[in-house]
Short mmCIF file of C-alpha atoms in Angstrom, two decimals:
data_model
loop_
_atom_site.label_atom_id
_atom_site.label_comp_id
_atom_site.label_asym_id
_atom_site.label_seq_id
_atom_site.Cartn_x
_atom_site.Cartn_y
_atom_site.Cartn_z
CA MET A 1 -24.15 11.36 99.91
CA LYS A 2 -23.30 11.81 96.18
CA LYS A 3 -20.92 14.76 95.41
CA ALA A 4 -20.85 16.06 92.01
CA ILE A 5 -17.00 15.64 90.46
CA GLY A 6 -17.48 17.12 86.87
CA PRO A 7 -18.09 14.60 83.69
CA LYS A 8 -15.39 12.17 84.40
CA ALA A 9 -15.54 8.81 82.37
CA MET A 10 -14.48 7.33 85.87
CA ILE A 11 -15.12 3.62 85.02
CA LEU A 12 -12.85 1.54 87.26
CA PRO A 13 -11.27 -1.25 87.49
CA LEU A 14 -9.50 -0.62 83.38
CA PRO A 15 -6.82 -3.16 81.75
CA ALA A 16 -3.32 -1.88 81.62
CA ALA A 17 -3.03 -3.34 77.94
CA LEU A 18 0.59 -3.33 75.83
CA ILE A 19 0.06 -3.01 72.24
CA VAL A 20 2.45 -3.80 69.59
CA THR A 21 2.32 -2.50 66.13
CA GLY A 22 4.73 -2.54 63.39
CA ASN A 23 6.57 -5.22 62.01
CA PHE A 24 9.42 -7.40 63.94
CA ASP A 25 12.49 -5.20 62.96
CA HIS A 26 10.66 -2.21 63.49
CA ALA A 27 7.94 -2.24 66.21
CA ASN A 28 6.79 -0.02 69.12
CA ILE A 29 4.60 -0.52 72.56
CA VAL A 30 2.02 1.88 73.53
CA THR A 31 0.57 1.22 76.49
CA ILE A 32 -3.34 1.37 76.67
CA ALA A 33 -6.52 1.20 79.27
CA TRP A 34 -8.91 2.68 77.01
CA ILE A 35 -9.80 -0.94 75.51
CA SER A 36 -12.15 -3.81 75.29
CA PRO A 37 -13.68 -6.65 73.90
CA LEU A 38 -16.17 -5.26 71.36
CA THR A 39 -18.11 -8.41 70.05
CA SER A 40 -17.96 -12.46 70.35
CA SER A 41 -18.41 -13.60 66.60
CA PRO A 42 -15.53 -13.18 65.54
CA GLN A 43 -13.54 -12.30 68.72
CA THR A 44 -12.80 -8.41 67.86
CA VAL A 45 -11.16 -5.89 70.53
CA GLY A 46 -11.55 -1.98 70.28
CA PHE A 47 -8.68 0.50 71.27
CA SER A 48 -8.51 3.97 71.85
CA MET A 49 -5.37 5.98 71.06
CA GLY A 50 -5.73 9.32 70.74
CA THR A 51 -2.42 11.02 69.34
CA ARG A 52 0.12 8.50 69.83
CA LYS A 53 1.79 9.18 66.47
CA HIS A 54 4.84 6.88 65.93
CA SER A 55 2.08 3.82 66.91
CA TYR A 56 -0.64 5.26 64.42
CA ASN A 57 1.77 5.09 61.46
CA LEU A 58 3.20 1.63 62.37
CA LEU A 59 -0.03 0.49 63.08
CA LYS A 60 -1.15 1.92 59.30
CA ASP A 61 1.50 0.34 57.56
CA THR A 62 1.09 -3.21 58.24
CA GLY A 63 -2.27 -3.13 59.43
CA THR A 64 -1.92 -5.70 62.40
CA PHE A 65 -1.10 -5.29 66.02
CA THR A 66 -0.66 -7.67 69.11
CA VAL A 67 -2.65 -7.19 72.54
CA ASN A 68 -0.28 -8.02 75.45
CA ILE A 69 -1.57 -8.40 78.99
CA PRO A 70 1.21 -7.64 81.77
CA SER A 71 1.72 -9.11 85.01
CA ALA A 72 1.74 -6.52 87.98
CA GLU A 73 5.19 -7.31 88.01
CA ILE A 74 6.17 -5.73 85.24
CA MET A 75 4.03 -2.67 86.09
CA LYS A 76 7.65 -0.33 85.48
CA GLU A 77 8.07 -1.27 81.51
CA VAL A 78 4.35 -0.66 81.01
CA ASP A 79 4.50 2.56 82.42
CA PHE A 80 7.90 3.55 80.70
CA CYS A 81 5.81 2.51 77.18
CA GLY A 82 2.54 4.44 78.24
CA ILE A 83 4.79 7.66 79.23
CA ASN A 84 7.19 8.05 76.08
CA SER A 85 7.30 8.33 72.48
CA GLY A 86 8.35 5.44 70.10
CA ALA A 87 10.07 8.40 68.46
CA GLU A 88 12.67 8.82 70.83
CA TYR A 89 13.20 5.35 72.56
CA ASP A 90 13.49 1.70 70.84
CA LYS A 91 11.17 0.55 73.99
CA PHE A 92 11.83 -3.16 73.21
CA VAL A 93 15.04 -2.24 74.52
CA GLN A 94 14.67 0.16 77.10
CA THR A 95 12.41 -2.57 78.82
CA GLY A 96 13.91 -5.12 78.00
CA PHE A 97 11.42 -7.11 76.88
CA THR A 98 11.62 -9.98 74.22
CA LYS A 99 10.11 -10.07 70.80
CA VAL A 100 8.30 -13.22 70.06
CA LYS A 101 7.49 -14.25 66.89
CA SER A 102 3.85 -14.15 66.06
CA ASN A 103 2.22 -16.66 63.48
CA HIS A 104 -0.15 -15.15 61.28
CA ILE A 105 1.05 -11.63 61.19
CA ASP A 106 4.28 -9.45 61.20
CA SER A 107 3.73 -7.71 64.64
CA PRO A 108 5.65 -9.30 67.33
CA MET A 109 4.24 -10.33 70.73
CA ILE A 110 6.39 -9.81 74.37
CA LYS A 111 7.79 -13.00 76.02
CA GLU A 112 7.26 -11.34 79.45
CA CYS A 113 3.19 -10.79 79.41
CA PRO A 114 1.47 -14.08 80.24
CA ILE A 115 -1.17 -13.36 77.38
CA ASN A 116 -0.90 -12.54 73.87
CA MET A 117 -3.51 -11.59 71.05
CA GLU A 118 -2.49 -11.53 67.40
CA CYS A 119 -4.77 -9.12 66.04
CA LYS A 120 -5.72 -8.02 62.30
CA LEU A 121 -6.81 -4.34 62.09
CA VAL A 122 -10.27 -4.43 60.37
CA ASN A 123 -11.74 -0.97 60.73
CA GLU A 124 -10.93 2.55 62.22
CA ILE A 125 -13.93 4.31 63.39
CA GLN A 126 -13.12 8.19 64.12
CA VAL A 127 -15.02 9.04 67.51
CA GLY A 128 -14.67 13.17 67.61
CA ASN A 129 -11.04 13.81 67.28
CA THR A 130 -10.03 10.20 68.67
CA PRO A 131 -9.60 6.96 66.44
CA LEU A 132 -10.92 4.22 67.76
CA PHE A 133 -9.22 0.63 66.17
CA LEU A 134 -10.94 -2.53 66.01
CA GLY A 135 -9.27 -5.23 65.24
CA GLU A 136 -10.07 -9.42 65.06
CA VAL A 137 -8.40 -11.65 67.36
CA LEU A 138 -6.75 -14.62 65.07
CA GLU A 139 -5.15 -15.95 67.69
CA THR A 140 -4.77 -16.06 71.55
CA TYR A 141 -1.41 -17.66 73.99
CA VAL A 142 -1.17 -17.95 77.50
CA ASP A 143 2.08 -18.77 78.74
CA GLY A 144 1.55 -22.62 79.69
CA ASP A 145 2.90 -22.23 83.44
CA LYS A 146 -0.57 -20.17 84.32
CA LEU A 147 -2.44 -22.98 83.77
CA THR A 148 -3.85 -24.89 86.60
CA GLU A 149 -3.36 -29.15 86.37
CA THR A 150 -6.48 -29.61 84.79
CA GLY A 151 -6.09 -26.94 82.14
CA HIS A 152 -7.90 -23.94 83.08
CA PHE A 153 -6.74 -20.17 83.66
CA ASP A 154 -5.82 -19.39 86.82
CA VAL A 155 -5.94 -15.62 86.86
CA SER A 156 -3.79 -15.36 90.42
CA LYS A 157 -0.97 -17.08 88.46
CA ILE A 158 -1.67 -14.52 85.86
CA ASN A 159 -1.47 -11.68 87.88
CA PRO A 160 -2.47 -9.26 85.49
CA LEU A 161 -1.98 -5.01 86.13
CA VAL A 162 -5.12 -3.17 86.73
CA TYR A 163 -5.47 0.57 86.67
CA CYS A 164 -7.48 2.95 88.37
CA THR A 165 -8.33 5.98 86.17
CA THR A 166 -8.98 9.37 87.19
CA VAL A 167 -6.93 8.40 90.07
CA ARG A 168 -3.88 7.12 88.05
CA GLU A 169 -2.65 4.25 90.43
CA TYR A 170 -1.68 0.72 89.65
CA TRP A 171 -3.40 -2.14 91.26
CA THR A 172 -2.96 -5.60 91.87
CA LEU A 173 -6.18 -8.16 91.94
CA GLY A 174 -7.00 -9.32 95.40
CA GLU A 175 -9.33 -12.45 95.42
CA LYS A 176 -11.67 -14.58 93.36
CA ILE A 177 -15.20 -13.64 95.24
CA GLY A 178 -17.40 -15.80 92.79
CA GLU A 179 -18.50 -17.33 89.39
CA ALA A 180 -20.09 -14.89 87.01
CA TYR A 181 -23.28 -16.01 86.03
CA GLN A 182 -23.50 -18.27 88.43
CA VAL A 183 -23.69 -16.47 91.85
CA GLY A 184 -27.07 -14.16 90.75
CA LYS A 185 -28.86 -17.43 90.38
CA GLN A 186 -29.74 -17.36 93.93
CA LEU A 187 -31.77 -13.64 93.96
CA LYS A 188 -34.41 -15.37 91.90
CA MET B 1 6.11 -21.72 76.85
CA LYS B 2 3.12 -20.22 74.95
CA LYS B 3 0.12 -21.98 74.39
CA ALA B 4 -2.41 -21.15 71.54
CA ILE B 5 -5.89 -21.22 72.65
CA GLY B 6 -7.78 -20.22 70.07
CA PRO B 7 -9.23 -16.41 68.94
CA LYS B 8 -9.96 -15.26 72.48
CA ALA B 9 -10.58 -11.23 73.33
CA MET B 10 -8.81 -12.12 76.72
CA ILE B 11 -8.65 -8.78 78.10
CA LEU B 12 -8.05 -8.96 81.67
CA PRO B 13 -9.30 -7.26 84.21
CA LEU B 14 -12.72 -5.41 83.12
CA PRO B 15 -14.98 -3.75 84.81
CA ALA B 16 -18.42 -4.83 85.75
CA ALA B 17 -20.94 -1.64 84.82
CA LEU B 18 -24.30 -1.59 85.76
CA ILE B 19 -25.79 0.28 82.67
CA VAL B 20 -29.53 2.19 83.53
CA THR B 21 -31.80 2.51 80.64
CA GLY B 22 -35.23 3.95 80.23
CA ASN B 23 -36.64 6.79 82.28
CA PHE B 24 -37.77 6.77 86.18
CA ASP B 25 -40.48 5.03 85.81
CA HIS B 26 -39.66 2.78 83.04
CA ALA B 27 -36.06 1.56 84.16
CA ASN B 28 -34.00 -1.45 83.18
CA ILE B 29 -30.05 -2.78 84.18
CA VAL B 30 -27.80 -4.58 82.44
CA THR B 31 -24.61 -5.63 83.48
CA ILE B 32 -21.96 -4.46 80.69
CA ALA B 33 -18.20 -5.55 81.07
CA TRP B 34 -17.73 -4.58 77.74
CA ILE B 35 -17.36 -0.65 78.34
CA SER B 36 -14.27 1.35 77.84
CA PRO B 37 -13.54 5.26 77.95
CA LEU B 38 -13.56 6.55 74.55
CA THR B 39 -12.50 10.30 74.34
CA SER B 40 -11.61 12.56 76.67
CA SER B 41 -13.03 15.99 75.14
CA PRO B 42 -15.88 15.47 75.72
CA GLN B 43 -15.35 12.28 77.88
CA THR B 44 -17.55 9.65 76.09
CA VAL B 45 -17.55 6.01 77.31
CA GLY B 46 -18.21 3.39 74.80
CA PHE B 47 -20.16 0.09 75.74
CA SER B 48 -20.98 -2.68 73.29
CA MET B 49 -24.54 -4.29 73.93
CA GLY B 50 -25.28 -7.51 71.62
CA THR B 51 -28.97 -8.40 71.87
CA ARG B 52 -30.09 -6.98 74.46
CA LYS B 53 -33.37 -6.24 73.62
CA HIS B 54 -34.65 -4.41 76.30
CA SER B 55 -32.61 -2.09 77.22
CA TYR B 56 -31.60 -1.20 73.60
CA ASN B 57 -35.41 -0.13 73.49
CA LEU B 58 -35.20 1.73 76.62
CA LEU B 59 -32.02 3.26 75.56
CA LYS B 60 -33.69 4.05 72.01
CA ASP B 61 -36.59 5.70 73.23
CA THR B 62 -35.01 8.07 75.81
CA GLY B 63 -31.40 8.61 74.07
CA THR B 64 -30.07 8.41 76.88
CA PHE B 65 -28.14 6.07 80.62
CA THR B 66 -26.28 6.33 83.38
CA VAL B 67 -23.07 3.96 84.16
CA ASN B 68 -23.25 2.78 87.98
CA ILE B 69 -20.07 1.19 89.29
CA PRO B 70 -20.56 -1.32 91.71
CA SER B 71 -18.89 -2.47 94.61
CA ALA B 72 -17.50 -5.93 95.63
CA GLU B 73 -20.48 -6.33 98.00
CA ILE B 74 -23.34 -6.11 95.41
CA MET B 75 -22.19 -8.89 93.44
CA LYS B 76 -24.91 -11.00 93.50
CA GLU B 77 -27.21 -8.21 92.51
CA VAL B 78 -24.50 -7.15 89.56
CA ASP B 79 -24.32 -10.96 88.11
CA PHE B 80 -28.54 -11.30 88.36
CA CYS B 81 -28.78 -8.01 85.90
CA GLY B 82 -26.45 -9.74 84.04
CA ILE B 83 -28.25 -13.01 83.34
CA ASN B 84 -31.92 -12.01 83.56
CA SER B 85 -33.90 -9.75 81.14
CA GLY B 86 -35.63 -6.53 81.93
CA ALA B 87 -38.87 -8.29 80.19
CA GLU B 88 -39.42 -10.87 82.80
CA TYR B 89 -38.32 -9.05 85.55
CA ASP B 90 -38.14 -5.44 87.24
CA LYS B 91 -34.66 -5.91 88.46
CA PHE B 92 -34.87 -3.07 90.76
CA VAL B 93 -37.65 -4.68 92.49
CA GLN B 94 -35.61 -7.57 92.47
CA THR B 95 -31.96 -6.51 93.59
CA GLY B 96 -33.63 -3.81 96.00
CA PHE B 97 -31.23 -1.35 94.34
CA THR B 98 -32.47 2.29 94.73
CA LYS B 99 -33.15 4.60 91.45
CA VAL B 100 -31.74 8.07 92.44
CA LYS B 101 -33.01 10.81 90.33
CA SER B 102 -30.61 12.40 87.87
CA ASN B 103 -30.23 15.74 87.48
CA HIS B 104 -29.55 16.29 83.46
CA ILE B 105 -31.08 13.00 82.31
CA ASP B 106 -34.52 11.18 82.86
CA SER B 107 -32.25 7.69 83.15
CA PRO B 108 -31.98 7.45 86.86
CA MET B 109 -28.69 6.29 88.88
CA ILE B 110 -28.29 3.20 91.54
CA LYS B 111 -27.88 4.54 95.01
CA GLU B 112 -25.53 1.39 95.64
CA CYS B 113 -23.20 2.08 93.70
CA PRO B 114 -20.40 4.43 94.70
CA ILE B 115 -19.95 5.86 91.36
CA ASN B 116 -21.90 7.16 89.21
CA MET B 117 -22.05 8.85 85.83
CA GLU B 118 -24.95 10.55 83.74
CA CYS B 119 -24.78 10.03 80.00
CA LYS B 120 -26.23 11.34 76.42
CA LEU B 121 -26.32 8.89 73.67
CA VAL B 122 -24.65 10.30 70.77
CA ASN B 123 -23.70 7.80 68.48
CA GLU B 124 -24.21 4.02 67.23
CA ILE B 125 -22.00 2.26 65.52
CA GLN B 126 -22.92 -1.38 64.17
CA VAL B 127 -19.39 -3.39 64.78
CA GLY B 128 -20.21 -6.69 62.70
CA ASN B 129 -23.32 -7.45 64.14
CA THR B 130 -23.01 -5.77 67.60
CA PRO B 131 -24.17 -2.64 68.49
CA LEU B 132 -21.70 0.01 69.93
CA PHE B 133 -23.17 2.65 71.68
CA LEU B 134 -21.15 6.18 72.66
CA GLY B 135 -22.63 8.38 75.25
CA GLU B 136 -21.02 11.79 76.21
CA VAL B 137 -20.71 11.79 79.98
CA LEU B 138 -22.83 15.06 81.58
CA GLU B 139 -21.70 14.68 85.25
CA THR B 140 -20.18 12.21 87.85
CA TYR B 141 -20.53 11.35 91.24
CA VAL B 142 -18.75 9.57 93.74
CA ASP B 143 -20.10 9.03 97.43
CA GLY B 144 -18.99 11.58 99.55
CA ASP B 145 -17.85 8.58 102.30
CA LYS B 146 -15.37 7.18 99.20
CA LEU B 147 -13.33 10.58 99.57
CA THR B 148 -10.02 10.60 101.67
CA GLU B 149 -9.96 13.44 104.06
CA THR B 150 -7.97 15.61 101.88
CA GLY B 151 -10.95 14.65 99.19
CA HIS B 152 -9.22 12.38 96.83
CA PHE B 153 -10.91 9.09 95.73
CA ASP B 154 -9.96 6.24 97.98
CA VAL B 155 -10.05 3.25 95.65
CA SER B 156 -9.98 0.61 98.65
CA LYS B 157 -13.16 2.55 100.14
CA ILE B 158 -15.06 2.63 96.65
CA ASN B 159 -13.96 -1.31 96.71
CA PRO B 160 -14.88 -1.98 92.86
CA LEU B 161 -16.13 -5.25 91.60
CA VAL B 162 -13.78 -6.38 88.91
CA TYR B 163 -14.51 -9.28 85.81
CA CYS B 164 -12.01 -11.43 84.50
CA THR B 165 -13.63 -12.68 81.47
CA THR B 166 -12.86 -16.11 79.80
CA VAL B 167 -12.92 -17.51 82.93
CA ARG B 168 -15.97 -15.46 84.30
CA GLU B 169 -15.03 -15.09 87.53
CA TYR B 170 -15.18 -11.84 90.00
CA TRP B 171 -12.33 -11.01 91.47
CA THR B 172 -11.87 -7.86 94.02
CA LEU B 173 -9.14 -5.24 93.68
CA GLY B 174 -5.71 -6.24 95.96
CA GLU B 175 -3.81 -3.51 96.85
CA LYS B 176 -2.20 0.24 95.00
CA ILE B 177 1.18 -0.55 93.98
CA GLY B 178 2.48 2.09 92.21
CA GLU B 179 1.65 5.78 90.55
CA ALA B 180 0.58 5.49 86.86
CA TYR B 181 2.76 7.84 84.71
CA GLN B 182 5.34 8.16 87.44
CA VAL B 183 6.86 5.06 88.55
CA GLY B 184 8.36 4.36 84.90
CA LYS B 185 10.34 7.27 85.23
CA GLN B 186 13.12 5.49 87.18
CA LEU B 187 13.82 3.35 83.53
CA LYS B 188 14.96 6.36 82.06
#
């Protein structure tokens, strides 16, 4: 029996990405679950940031940002960056996160995150009263120790933090159960 | 040591949502991982659909769609809907999925998915050569047996299918490790 619960964008699961805006000396971190790839050529990501004024101003200043995918081990730090303002805290100091210089842009990456993307802001679209930011991915990095011996990504080593919206819970990943673009062929 | 792997929108994890377009008699299902909440008031979702022509035409015809969140149990059916065109297959027939009449729109929902959202298309934005569709959520449904005794959502019962992009793998969720908006308070 399906129960109506009112209009909720209950998309499960979501990532819990850390967006770094600003330059190396004046950088801020904000936690964003409303983020998705948008186009494949060029590789573009979009994220919705609401009224995060501090990050918004830094983002408009530099026109660049990094997307950092955290592991479940740093859940508390990720949550801290989501519930506090950069106007009040230097979140790098407060979390103990280490800034890593980017190669193509001024915004730094977070060393403690196993996946990092350098992005150039290419558009801002107003959706209702919320800005949607579009960024072209210029380069992506993965920690070398998260690769398998054959050079493939090992998701269990990356151990990404998972966010479940509506219930507001953090989860881990469980186990790999199938290859996409493959397992559905059995139904033909 | 961080290794550059070229520009990849490697956002982990992503949902594997089933979008139903068209009306009850002529409906199609497409699998979309590039989907996210975008605004909270009203509750709006956005998804990027690339060149899925069959779903695109149906979506433009009715101006409505449903978002259906699958459980890991129906991974093969989800994958089937992602790798085949509705021009070739009636995906409801091929997967055995059951159509459920929506209450506010003509597009049907999928009974076998534990979470369903009725959505009205409110905008289409061209991002590069890919359309981004914005839909207002009119109503959301959860299977009653996925609720706890106190009426809360039990994510382990919903058991959502997880998609890991770049590696192209399906995963399950593991375990709940923390309450969002709470665990980060310990760092202050």
